Short mmCIF file of C-alpha atoms and ligand atoms in Angstrom, two decimals:
data_model
loop_
_atom_site.label_atom_id
_atom_site.label_comp_id
_atom_site.label_asym_id
_atom_site.label_seq_id
_atom_site.Cartn_x
_atom_site.Cartn_y
_atom_site.Cartn_z
CA MET A 4 -22.98 3.58 -3.48
CA LYS A 5 -22.71 4.44 0.21
CA TYR A 6 -19.92 3.84 2.72
CA VAL A 7 -20.31 2.69 6.31
CA SER A 8 -17.96 2.07 9.22
CA THR A 9 -16.62 -1.43 9.92
CA ARG A 10 -17.49 -0.87 13.61
CA ASP A 11 -20.94 0.66 13.28
CA THR A 12 -23.48 -1.64 14.92
CA GLU A 13 -26.45 0.78 14.76
CA LYS A 14 -29.61 -0.40 13.03
CA ASN A 15 -29.30 2.52 10.62
CA PRO A 16 -25.56 3.08 10.41
CA LEU A 17 -24.13 6.40 9.36
CA SER A 18 -23.60 6.19 5.62
CA VAL A 19 -21.63 8.66 3.53
CA SER A 20 -20.73 9.18 -0.13
CA SER A 21 -17.35 8.00 -1.42
CA ALA A 22 -16.17 11.63 -1.63
CA GLU A 23 -17.00 12.07 2.06
CA ALA A 24 -15.31 8.76 2.98
CA ILE A 25 -12.14 9.82 1.16
CA LYS A 26 -12.16 13.27 2.76
CA ARG A 27 -12.64 11.88 6.29
CA GLY A 28 -10.25 8.91 5.99
CA LEU A 29 -11.46 7.30 9.22
CA ALA A 30 -15.06 6.88 10.44
CA PRO A 31 -16.08 8.81 13.59
CA ASP A 32 -16.08 5.59 15.66
CA LYS A 33 -12.48 4.89 14.49
CA GLY A 34 -13.70 2.13 12.17
CA LEU A 35 -12.72 2.01 8.49
CA PHE A 36 -15.07 2.96 5.68
CA MET A 37 -16.40 0.13 3.51
CA PRO A 38 -18.82 0.20 0.59
CA THR A 39 -22.26 -1.23 1.43
CA GLU A 40 -22.04 -3.58 -1.56
CA ILE A 41 -19.33 -4.96 -3.84
CA PRO A 42 -20.01 -4.28 -7.53
CA THR A 43 -19.82 -7.28 -9.85
CA LEU A 44 -17.53 -7.86 -12.77
CA THR A 45 -18.92 -10.10 -15.54
CA LYS A 46 -17.09 -11.99 -18.29
CA ASP A 47 -18.28 -9.37 -20.76
CA ASP A 48 -16.90 -6.62 -18.53
CA LEU A 49 -13.55 -8.41 -18.49
CA LYS A 50 -13.59 -8.78 -22.29
CA ALA A 51 -14.11 -5.04 -22.62
CA LEU A 52 -11.40 -4.27 -20.03
CA MET A 53 -8.92 -6.51 -21.85
CA ASN A 54 -8.87 -4.11 -24.77
CA MET A 55 -8.26 -1.00 -22.70
CA PRO A 56 -4.99 0.64 -21.65
CA TYR A 57 -4.30 0.78 -17.90
CA GLU A 58 -5.73 4.25 -17.27
CA GLU A 59 -9.06 3.27 -18.85
CA ARG A 60 -9.17 0.05 -16.85
CA ALA A 61 -8.55 2.17 -13.74
CA ALA A 62 -11.32 4.66 -14.52
CA ASP A 63 -13.75 1.83 -15.25
CA ILE A 64 -13.10 -0.05 -11.98
CA LEU A 65 -12.95 3.12 -9.87
CA SER A 66 -16.25 4.41 -11.27
CA ARG A 67 -17.97 1.25 -9.99
CA PHE A 68 -16.99 2.17 -6.42
CA LEU A 69 -16.91 5.97 -6.57
CA THR A 70 -20.41 6.40 -7.96
CA ASP A 71 -20.68 10.06 -6.91
CA TYR A 72 -17.65 11.00 -9.04
CA ASP A 73 -18.21 12.04 -12.64
CA LYS A 74 -16.96 9.28 -14.97
CA ASP A 75 -15.28 11.60 -17.47
CA THR A 76 -13.47 13.41 -14.68
CA LEU A 77 -12.26 10.08 -13.28
CA LEU A 78 -10.90 9.15 -16.68
CA LEU A 79 -9.19 12.52 -16.97
CA ASP A 80 -7.58 12.06 -13.56
CA CYS A 81 -6.51 8.47 -14.29
CA ARG A 82 -4.99 9.63 -17.58
CA SER A 83 -2.78 12.15 -15.78
CA ALA A 84 -2.02 9.90 -12.78
CA TYR A 85 -0.83 6.95 -14.89
CA ALA A 86 0.63 8.95 -17.78
CA GLU A 87 3.79 7.84 -19.57
CA ASP A 88 5.87 10.61 -17.95
CA ARG A 89 5.01 9.24 -14.48
CA PHE A 90 5.04 5.53 -15.31
CA PRO A 91 7.41 5.14 -18.26
CA GLY A 92 6.63 1.95 -20.18
CA GLY A 93 3.22 1.43 -18.51
CA ALA A 94 1.81 1.44 -14.97
CA ALA A 95 1.58 -2.25 -14.08
CA PRO A 96 3.53 -4.52 -16.45
CA LEU A 97 3.24 -8.30 -15.94
CA LEU A 98 6.45 -10.28 -16.46
CA ASP A 99 6.77 -14.04 -16.92
CA ILE A 100 9.56 -15.02 -14.51
CA GLY A 101 9.28 -18.76 -15.09
CA ASP A 102 7.51 -21.76 -13.47
CA GLY A 103 4.10 -20.17 -13.93
CA ILE A 104 4.94 -17.17 -11.77
CA TYR A 105 4.14 -13.73 -13.16
CA SER A 106 5.65 -10.66 -11.56
CA LEU A 107 3.21 -7.75 -11.47
CA GLU A 108 5.70 -4.87 -11.27
CA LEU A 109 4.00 -2.07 -9.39
CA TRP A 110 7.05 0.12 -8.97
CA HIS A 111 7.51 1.93 -12.25
CA GLY A 112 6.17 5.19 -10.79
CA PRO A 113 7.92 8.31 -9.48
CA THR A 114 9.14 6.81 -6.18
CA CYS A 115 9.82 3.22 -7.31
CA ALA A 116 7.49 1.52 -4.80
CA PHE A 117 3.94 0.23 -5.28
CA LYS A 118 2.53 3.01 -3.07
CA ASP A 119 2.67 5.21 -6.19
CA MET A 120 -0.13 3.18 -7.77
CA ALA A 121 -2.55 4.62 -5.21
CA LEU A 122 -0.81 7.83 -4.21
CA GLN A 123 -0.63 9.20 -7.75
CA ILE A 124 -4.43 9.07 -8.08
CA MET A 125 -5.64 9.56 -4.49
CA PRO A 126 -4.65 13.24 -4.17
CA ARG A 127 -6.74 13.94 -7.26
CA LEU A 128 -9.66 12.05 -5.70
CA LEU A 129 -9.26 14.08 -2.50
CA SER A 130 -9.02 17.36 -4.37
CA ARG A 131 -12.28 16.55 -6.23
CA ALA A 132 -13.87 15.43 -2.93
CA LEU A 133 -13.10 18.81 -1.36
CA THR A 134 -14.92 20.57 -4.21
CA MET A 135 -17.78 18.04 -4.28
CA THR A 136 -18.44 18.42 -0.55
CA GLY A 137 -18.22 22.23 -0.64
CA GLU A 138 -15.13 22.26 1.58
CA LYS A 139 -13.70 25.76 2.08
CA ARG A 140 -10.79 24.77 4.33
CA LEU A 141 -7.39 23.60 3.21
CA ALA A 142 -6.58 19.91 3.85
CA HIS A 143 -3.31 19.40 5.71
CA ILE A 144 -2.10 15.84 5.18
CA LEU A 145 -0.05 14.39 8.04
CA VAL A 146 2.07 11.31 7.45
CA ALA A 147 4.31 9.28 9.72
CA THR A 148 6.43 7.02 7.56
CA SER A 149 8.87 4.17 7.89
CA GLY A 150 10.09 5.01 4.39
CA ASP A 151 8.03 4.32 1.30
CA THR A 152 4.68 5.93 2.11
CA GLY A 153 6.21 9.30 3.00
CA LYS A 154 7.96 9.75 -0.31
CA ALA A 155 5.04 8.43 -2.36
CA ALA A 156 2.64 10.77 -0.52
CA LEU A 157 4.96 13.77 -1.01
CA GLU A 158 5.24 13.04 -4.72
CA GLY A 159 1.47 12.52 -5.02
CA TYR A 160 0.37 15.61 -3.10
CA ARG A 161 3.04 18.02 -4.27
CA ASP A 162 1.47 21.17 -5.71
CA VAL A 163 -2.08 19.73 -5.52
CA PRO A 164 -4.44 22.71 -5.04
CA GLY A 165 -6.18 23.00 -1.66
CA VAL A 166 -3.74 20.63 0.06
CA LYS A 167 -0.56 20.84 2.12
CA ILE A 168 1.48 17.92 3.38
CA THR A 169 3.90 17.31 6.25
CA VAL A 170 5.84 14.06 6.51
CA PHE A 171 7.56 12.90 9.70
CA TYR A 172 10.15 10.13 9.60
CA PRO A 173 12.19 8.51 12.39
CA VAL A 174 15.66 10.04 12.26
CA ASP A 175 17.47 6.69 12.24
CA GLY A 176 14.65 4.47 11.00
CA VAL A 177 14.82 4.82 7.23
CA SER A 178 17.36 3.70 4.63
CA THR A 179 19.93 6.13 3.23
CA MET A 180 18.16 6.12 -0.11
CA GLN A 181 14.71 6.66 1.42
CA LYS A 182 16.00 9.59 3.47
CA ARG A 183 17.59 11.22 0.46
CA GLN A 184 14.38 10.77 -1.52
CA MET A 185 12.37 12.63 1.12
CA THR A 186 14.78 15.41 2.07
CA THR A 187 15.19 16.45 -1.57
CA GLN A 188 11.43 16.60 -2.22
CA GLU A 189 10.34 19.34 -4.61
CA GLY A 190 7.07 21.31 -4.44
CA GLU A 191 5.67 24.45 -2.79
CA ASN A 192 3.19 22.77 -0.40
CA VAL A 193 5.45 20.12 1.13
CA ASN A 194 7.34 19.83 4.42
CA VAL A 195 9.55 17.02 5.73
CA CYS A 196 10.85 16.66 9.27
CA ALA A 197 12.84 14.01 11.13
CA VAL A 198 11.71 12.91 14.59
CA ARG A 199 14.12 11.66 17.28
CA GLY A 200 13.12 8.11 18.10
CA ASN A 201 11.78 5.17 16.11
CA PHE A 202 8.81 4.79 13.75
CA ASP A 203 6.38 4.25 16.64
CA ASP A 204 7.42 7.60 18.16
CA ALA A 205 6.71 9.39 14.88
CA GLN A 206 3.46 7.49 14.38
CA ASN A 207 2.26 8.11 17.94
CA GLY A 208 3.12 11.79 17.51
CA VAL A 209 0.91 12.00 14.43
CA LYS A 210 -1.89 10.06 16.13
CA ALA A 211 -1.71 12.44 19.09
CA ILE A 212 -2.10 15.43 16.76
CA PHE A 213 -5.18 13.82 15.12
CA ALA A 214 -6.70 13.13 18.55
CA ASP A 215 -6.03 16.62 20.03
CA ALA A 216 -9.18 18.77 19.93
CA SER A 217 -7.27 21.96 20.76
CA LEU A 218 -4.95 21.43 17.78
CA ALA A 219 -7.99 20.79 15.57
CA ALA A 220 -9.47 24.09 16.77
CA ARG A 221 -6.19 25.87 16.14
CA ALA A 222 -6.13 24.41 12.63
CA GLU A 223 -9.72 25.55 12.11
CA GLU A 224 -8.77 29.13 13.12
CA ASN A 225 -6.04 29.00 10.52
CA GLY A 226 -8.41 27.76 7.81
CA PHE A 227 -7.35 24.14 7.55
CA PHE A 228 -8.12 20.65 8.84
CA PHE A 229 -5.99 17.54 9.28
CA SER A 230 -6.33 14.58 6.96
CA SER A 231 -4.35 11.39 6.45
CA ALA A 232 -2.90 9.56 3.47
CA ASN A 233 -2.32 6.12 4.93
CA SER A 234 -3.78 2.89 3.69
CA ILE A 235 -6.83 2.91 5.94
CA ASN A 236 -8.29 5.55 3.57
CA TRP A 237 -10.62 4.03 0.98
CA GLY A 238 -9.08 6.41 -1.56
CA ARG A 239 -5.89 4.39 -1.32
CA LEU A 240 -7.50 1.00 -1.40
CA ALA A 241 -9.80 1.40 -4.39
CA PRO A 242 -6.99 2.18 -6.89
CA GLN A 243 -5.20 -1.00 -5.76
CA ILE A 244 -8.10 -3.21 -6.89
CA VAL A 245 -7.43 -2.10 -10.45
CA TYR A 246 -4.06 -3.74 -10.99
CA TYR A 247 -5.27 -7.21 -10.04
CA VAL A 248 -8.04 -6.91 -12.63
CA SER A 249 -5.48 -5.55 -15.06
CA ALA A 250 -3.03 -8.42 -14.44
CA TYR A 251 -5.77 -11.00 -14.96
CA CYS A 252 -6.76 -9.32 -18.24
CA ASP A 253 -3.13 -9.44 -19.35
CA LEU A 254 -2.84 -13.16 -18.51
CA VAL A 255 -5.86 -13.87 -20.70
CA LYS A 256 -4.72 -11.50 -23.41
CA ASN A 257 -1.29 -13.13 -23.73
CA GLY A 258 -2.84 -16.59 -23.86
CA THR A 259 -1.56 -17.90 -20.52
CA ILE A 260 -5.09 -18.71 -19.34
CA ALA A 261 -8.55 -18.76 -20.91
CA LEU A 262 -11.12 -16.21 -19.80
CA GLY A 263 -12.78 -17.67 -16.70
CA ASP A 264 -9.80 -19.83 -15.64
CA LYS A 265 -8.47 -19.06 -12.21
CA ALA A 266 -5.14 -17.52 -11.27
CA ASN A 267 -3.67 -17.31 -7.76
CA VAL A 268 -2.25 -14.13 -6.28
CA CYS A 269 0.68 -13.73 -3.86
CA VAL A 270 1.26 -10.45 -2.02
CA PRO A 271 4.09 -9.43 0.33
CA THR A 272 2.02 -7.98 3.13
CA GLY A 273 2.35 -5.48 5.97
CA ASN A 274 -0.81 -3.53 6.69
CA PHE A 275 -2.96 -6.04 4.74
CA GLY A 276 -3.99 -3.25 2.34
CA ASN A 277 -2.56 -4.55 -0.90
CA ILE A 278 -3.78 -8.12 -0.44
CA PHE A 279 -7.19 -6.92 0.72
CA ALA A 280 -7.53 -5.12 -2.61
CA ALA A 281 -6.97 -8.50 -4.32
CA TYR A 282 -9.72 -9.95 -2.13
CA ILE A 283 -12.13 -7.24 -3.25
CA ALA A 284 -11.26 -7.95 -6.89
CA ARG A 285 -12.02 -11.63 -6.21
CA GLU A 286 -15.30 -10.72 -4.51
CA MET A 287 -16.24 -8.66 -7.57
CA GLY A 288 -16.06 -11.88 -9.57
CA LEU A 289 -12.52 -11.75 -10.92
CA PRO A 290 -11.56 -15.44 -11.34
CA LEU A 291 -8.88 -15.65 -8.66
CA GLY A 292 -8.09 -18.81 -6.71
CA LYS A 293 -5.95 -18.63 -3.59
CA LEU A 294 -4.63 -15.39 -2.16
CA ILE A 295 -1.21 -16.08 -0.64
CA CYS A 296 -0.39 -13.72 2.21
CA ALA A 297 3.40 -13.43 2.50
CA SER A 298 5.06 -12.08 5.65
CA ASN A 299 8.64 -11.57 6.81
CA ALA A 300 9.93 -12.55 10.27
CA ASN A 301 7.14 -10.39 11.74
CA CYS A 302 4.77 -13.20 10.90
CA VAL A 303 1.71 -12.13 12.89
CA LEU A 304 -0.53 -12.68 9.84
CA THR A 305 0.84 -16.14 9.03
CA ASP A 306 0.12 -17.18 12.61
CA PHE A 307 -3.35 -15.63 12.48
CA ILE A 308 -4.30 -17.44 9.28
CA ARG A 309 -3.09 -20.73 10.75
CA THR A 310 -4.34 -20.46 14.34
CA GLY A 311 -7.18 -17.91 14.31
CA VAL A 312 -5.39 -15.95 17.04
CA TYR A 313 -4.15 -12.47 16.19
CA ASP A 314 -1.45 -11.67 18.71
CA ARG A 315 0.68 -8.57 18.44
CA THR A 316 2.32 -9.09 21.84
CA ARG A 317 5.52 -10.55 20.43
CA PRO A 318 9.04 -9.39 19.63
CA PHE A 319 9.35 -6.89 16.80
CA TYR A 320 12.07 -7.58 14.25
CA LYS A 321 13.81 -5.03 12.06
CA THR A 322 14.18 -6.84 8.74
CA MET A 323 15.54 -6.08 5.27
CA SER A 324 11.91 -5.69 4.13
CA PRO A 325 11.12 -2.75 6.46
CA SER A 326 7.82 -1.80 4.78
CA MET A 327 6.43 -5.07 6.11
CA ASP A 328 7.77 -4.67 9.65
CA ILE A 329 4.30 -4.22 11.07
CA LEU A 330 2.53 -5.90 13.99
CA ILE A 331 -0.85 -4.19 13.58
CA SER A 332 -2.22 -4.92 10.13
CA SER A 333 -4.93 -2.25 10.07
CA ASN A 334 -6.74 -3.37 6.94
CA LEU A 335 -7.41 -6.85 8.32
CA GLU A 336 -10.30 -5.08 10.05
CA ARG A 337 -12.03 -4.76 6.68
CA LEU A 338 -11.81 -8.51 6.07
CA LEU A 339 -13.19 -9.28 9.55
CA TYR A 340 -16.08 -6.95 8.77
CA LEU A 341 -16.91 -8.63 5.46
CA LEU A 342 -16.66 -12.13 6.94
CA GLY A 343 -18.09 -11.54 10.40
CA GLY A 344 -19.99 -8.24 10.50
CA ALA A 345 -19.60 -4.95 12.40
CA SER A 346 -20.34 -6.16 15.90
CA LEU A 347 -17.70 -8.90 15.80
CA THR A 348 -15.24 -6.43 14.26
CA ALA A 349 -15.85 -3.86 16.99
CA ASP A 350 -15.29 -6.57 19.64
CA CYS A 351 -12.06 -7.84 18.09
CA MET A 352 -10.66 -4.33 17.69
CA ALA A 353 -11.50 -3.47 21.30
CA GLN A 354 -9.67 -6.61 22.46
CA LEU A 355 -6.70 -5.79 20.25
CA ALA A 356 -6.51 -2.30 21.76
CA GLU A 357 -6.87 -3.58 25.33
CA CYS A 358 -4.89 -6.84 25.41
CA GLY A 359 -2.99 -6.80 22.13
CA LYS A 360 -4.76 -9.91 20.85
CA TYR A 361 -8.04 -11.51 19.87
CA GLU A 362 -9.29 -14.85 18.61
CA ALA A 363 -11.59 -15.02 15.58
CA PRO A 364 -14.44 -17.57 15.66
CA ALA A 365 -13.87 -20.93 13.94
CA ASP A 366 -16.54 -20.44 11.26
CA LEU A 367 -15.00 -17.13 10.24
CA MET A 368 -11.56 -18.73 10.03
CA GLN A 369 -12.97 -21.50 7.86
CA LYS A 370 -14.28 -18.95 5.36
CA LEU A 371 -10.99 -17.07 5.54
CA ARG A 372 -8.87 -20.17 4.91
CA ALA A 373 -10.97 -21.10 1.89
CA VAL A 374 -9.45 -18.01 0.24
CA PHE A 375 -6.21 -17.13 2.04
CA ALA A 376 -3.03 -19.11 2.66
CA GLY A 377 -0.32 -17.67 4.93
CA TYR A 378 3.43 -18.19 4.56
CA TYR A 379 6.46 -16.31 5.85
CA CYS A 380 10.16 -16.09 5.04
CA THR A 381 13.02 -15.64 7.49
CA GLU A 382 15.81 -13.18 6.67
CA GLU A 383 18.01 -16.03 5.50
CA GLU A 384 15.27 -17.41 3.23
CA THR A 385 14.66 -13.96 1.79
CA ALA A 386 18.33 -13.48 0.93
CA LYS A 387 18.50 -16.97 -0.60
CA THR A 388 15.41 -16.26 -2.69
CA ILE A 389 16.94 -13.06 -4.09
CA ARG A 390 20.06 -14.92 -5.11
CA ALA A 391 18.26 -17.98 -6.50
CA SER A 392 15.87 -15.78 -8.47
CA PHE A 393 18.73 -13.81 -9.96
CA GLU A 394 20.80 -16.85 -10.82
CA GLY A 395 18.01 -19.24 -11.83
CA ARG A 396 15.27 -17.02 -13.24
CA LYS A 397 17.53 -14.14 -14.30
CA TYR A 398 15.14 -11.95 -12.32
CA LEU A 399 16.45 -9.34 -9.90
CA CYS A 400 13.89 -8.61 -7.19
CA ASP A 401 13.81 -6.38 -4.14
CA THR A 402 13.67 -7.65 -0.57
CA HIS A 403 9.85 -7.36 -0.26
CA THR A 404 9.13 -9.05 -3.57
CA ALA A 405 11.55 -11.79 -2.52
CA VAL A 406 9.46 -12.51 0.58
CA GLY A 407 6.49 -12.89 -1.77
CA LEU A 408 8.40 -15.10 -4.18
CA GLY A 409 9.66 -17.32 -1.35
CA ALA A 410 6.11 -17.67 0.01
CA ALA A 411 4.70 -18.42 -3.46
CA GLN A 412 7.25 -21.23 -3.89
CA LYS A 413 6.42 -22.67 -0.47
CA TYR A 414 2.71 -22.61 -1.27
CA ARG A 415 3.32 -24.39 -4.58
CA ALA A 416 5.44 -27.07 -2.98
CA GLU A 417 3.06 -27.68 -0.08
CA SER A 418 -0.28 -27.53 -1.89
CA GLY A 419 0.59 -28.96 -5.29
CA ASP A 420 -1.64 -26.23 -6.76
CA THR A 421 -0.13 -25.52 -10.19
CA ARG A 422 -2.29 -22.57 -11.23
CA PRO A 423 -0.39 -19.51 -12.45
CA ILE A 424 0.55 -17.11 -9.66
CA ILE A 425 0.40 -13.34 -10.02
CA LEU A 426 3.15 -12.11 -7.69
CA ALA A 427 2.78 -8.49 -6.53
CA SER A 428 6.26 -6.99 -6.95
CA THR A 429 6.17 -4.02 -4.62
CA ALA A 430 9.47 -2.18 -4.98
CA SER A 431 12.40 -1.70 -7.31
CA PRO A 432 15.51 -3.56 -6.11
CA TYR A 433 17.26 -0.17 -6.31
CA LYS A 434 15.20 1.05 -3.37
CA PHE A 435 16.94 -1.45 -1.09
CA PRO A 436 20.27 -1.75 -2.91
CA ALA A 437 22.54 -2.58 0.03
CA ASP A 438 20.48 -5.58 1.17
CA VAL A 439 19.98 -6.81 -2.39
CA CYS A 440 23.75 -6.61 -3.03
CA ALA A 441 24.50 -8.47 0.20
CA SER A 442 21.95 -11.16 -0.72
CA LEU A 443 23.65 -11.61 -4.08
CA GLY A 444 26.87 -12.29 -2.18
CA LYS A 445 28.39 -8.91 -3.06
CA PRO A 446 28.12 -6.77 0.08
CA VAL A 447 28.95 -3.05 -0.11
CA ASP A 448 30.75 -1.13 2.61
CA THR A 449 29.75 2.47 1.96
CA ASP A 450 26.94 4.80 3.07
CA GLU A 451 27.11 6.91 -0.06
CA PRO A 452 23.82 6.41 -2.00
CA ALA A 453 25.44 6.89 -5.41
CA GLU A 454 28.06 4.22 -4.69
CA ILE A 455 25.48 1.74 -3.38
CA LEU A 456 23.32 2.19 -6.48
CA ASP A 457 26.34 1.70 -8.72
CA ALA A 458 27.31 -1.43 -6.81
CA LEU A 459 23.89 -2.96 -7.48
CA LYS A 460 24.02 -1.90 -11.10
CA ASN A 461 27.32 -3.73 -11.44
CA ALA A 462 26.09 -6.79 -9.56
CA GLY A 463 22.65 -6.98 -11.16
CA GLY A 464 23.30 -5.66 -14.64
CA THR A 465 20.05 -3.67 -14.84
CA GLU A 466 19.54 0.09 -15.17
CA ILE A 467 19.16 2.40 -12.16
CA PRO A 468 15.58 3.77 -12.35
CA ALA A 469 15.60 7.38 -13.57
CA PRO A 470 13.77 8.86 -10.53
CA LEU A 471 16.35 7.41 -8.12
CA ALA A 472 19.27 8.55 -10.24
CA ARG A 473 17.72 12.03 -10.37
CA THR A 474 17.28 12.16 -6.58
CA LEU A 475 21.05 12.06 -6.22
CA THR A 476 21.40 15.25 -8.25
CA LEU A 477 18.89 17.30 -6.22
CA PRO A 478 19.81 19.61 -3.32
CA VAL A 479 18.73 18.61 0.21
CA ARG A 480 15.90 20.98 1.27
CA PHE A 481 14.77 19.60 4.62
CA THR A 482 17.15 19.08 7.53
CA LYS A 483 14.98 19.77 10.59
CA VAL A 484 15.05 17.23 13.45
CA VAL A 485 12.66 17.54 16.41
CA ASP A 486 11.55 15.62 19.52
CA ALA A 487 8.08 14.07 19.25
CA PRO A 488 6.37 16.64 21.54
CA ASP A 489 7.50 19.43 19.18
CA MET A 490 5.77 17.95 16.13
CA PRO A 491 2.71 20.28 16.31
CA ASN A 492 5.03 23.31 16.18
CA VAL A 493 6.49 22.06 12.92
CA ILE A 494 3.01 22.22 11.41
CA PHE A 495 1.90 25.55 12.85
CA ASP A 496 5.23 27.27 12.14
C1 PLP B 507 3.91 -0.81 1.89
C2 PLP B 507 4.71 -1.89 1.30
C3 PLP B 507 4.36 -3.25 1.45
C4 PLP B 507 3.19 -3.70 2.30
O1 PLP B 507 1.96 -3.33 1.75
P1 PLP B 507 0.63 -3.39 2.65
O2 PLP B 507 -0.43 -2.78 1.82
O3 PLP B 507 0.96 -2.58 3.88
O4 PLP B 507 0.37 -4.81 2.96
C5 PLP B 507 5.12 -4.20 0.79
N1 PLP B 507 6.20 -3.86 0.05
C6 PLP B 507 6.59 -2.58 -0.09
C7 PLP B 507 7.80 -2.27 -0.91
C8 PLP B 507 5.85 -1.54 0.50
O5 PLP B 507 6.26 -0.26 0.34
#
């Protein structure tokens, strides 16, 4: 299977292997890599998958997209990525939380957010890609993070051969817990640095490094090249397709639905990566009905789905679901490409870059609305959902999952569609303990991570996840703070 750019309008577009696509991250024309075809999943395939543990399901689905990778090696890598010591109790458990809603808990990995599902396997895919493509240089992964990605990438890439990683985070832009998680990171090939300013300053700093030819040359002289770990890389998207297939298999296996019956999916969305993976699973033939795209107060996607106009020129809100505080949903580009082709995608992306908005044609929006429904939750609605879920369903959810749950309930009420809903639960409530406590009506007034975690434990009556408890016992290793222009020095020093 070959990969092409979403913006490539040539008659014979540049096509690369999946290993090459994963190594490069972004296509040369700044488009995103997409497979030239979507493999199909038959009923018999699903029957076989139903009887497999998660890591075998993962290797099976991945091998359909990464056809240049050796199948046995993929299985080996999936076995280590999703092993019991990294995901105690299983990688993607599905929990019945009542009213036909099933919480797909994607946060049982080392950093307690769903990013682990991709970032535990992707470094292994990259490492293999370096060997497969005869790469002699070291890959230096650069990440700008608003919290969850940085830690998940550090944990995934730590001590991976042939790779180094530097993570930049905005000095005042991450939660106390997220900061502690990153500054205590273990591993010989990792570096973490705070940047004065907000997330955009850190992100623009990283983008500037990627775009600077002289820095690339300097890296070359030192035997390395820059690579990225964010969700525009196909190596992060492909592993996310797996858990939707897995959740469907589990619904059939536990007798909730018959094989072939449809289930809906609801995903709290930021960059449109996680929900796009559900779309790919659906395109493969997985019997999914509606895909409910849930946003917080930064509801640029809800508006797009409803009006056809994508407009990022609007106020930006800092919410209690910070991993969804995004106004440019990069992976939407992949959906535009599948529904409208490369030339339309290139046009829309040029308009977005120039004027901050674009309007998708009506026929494209019709196709899109046949699959996607968009809903958003305000801060107040999110807090209410956390409390109502805890009191009514006896289910404690984090702020992002709550946005999803609120949206799922709105969709149900408005559409009357009673199919079961698979709700992507994207983080442990203990990752955002202060906001969860406040939503439960038990606000905390301390900045001490240990005290905040204990407060939630007392309010919620569940156990603090072991990786977060352990973080509190580790020494802080990284204390450097720089201005954005000094970011290159951090790398070359
Ligand atoms: C990253 C993240 C999201 C958003 O996922 P996208 O793939 O960007 O849509 C939602 N919830 C949490 C907890 C996250 O870390």
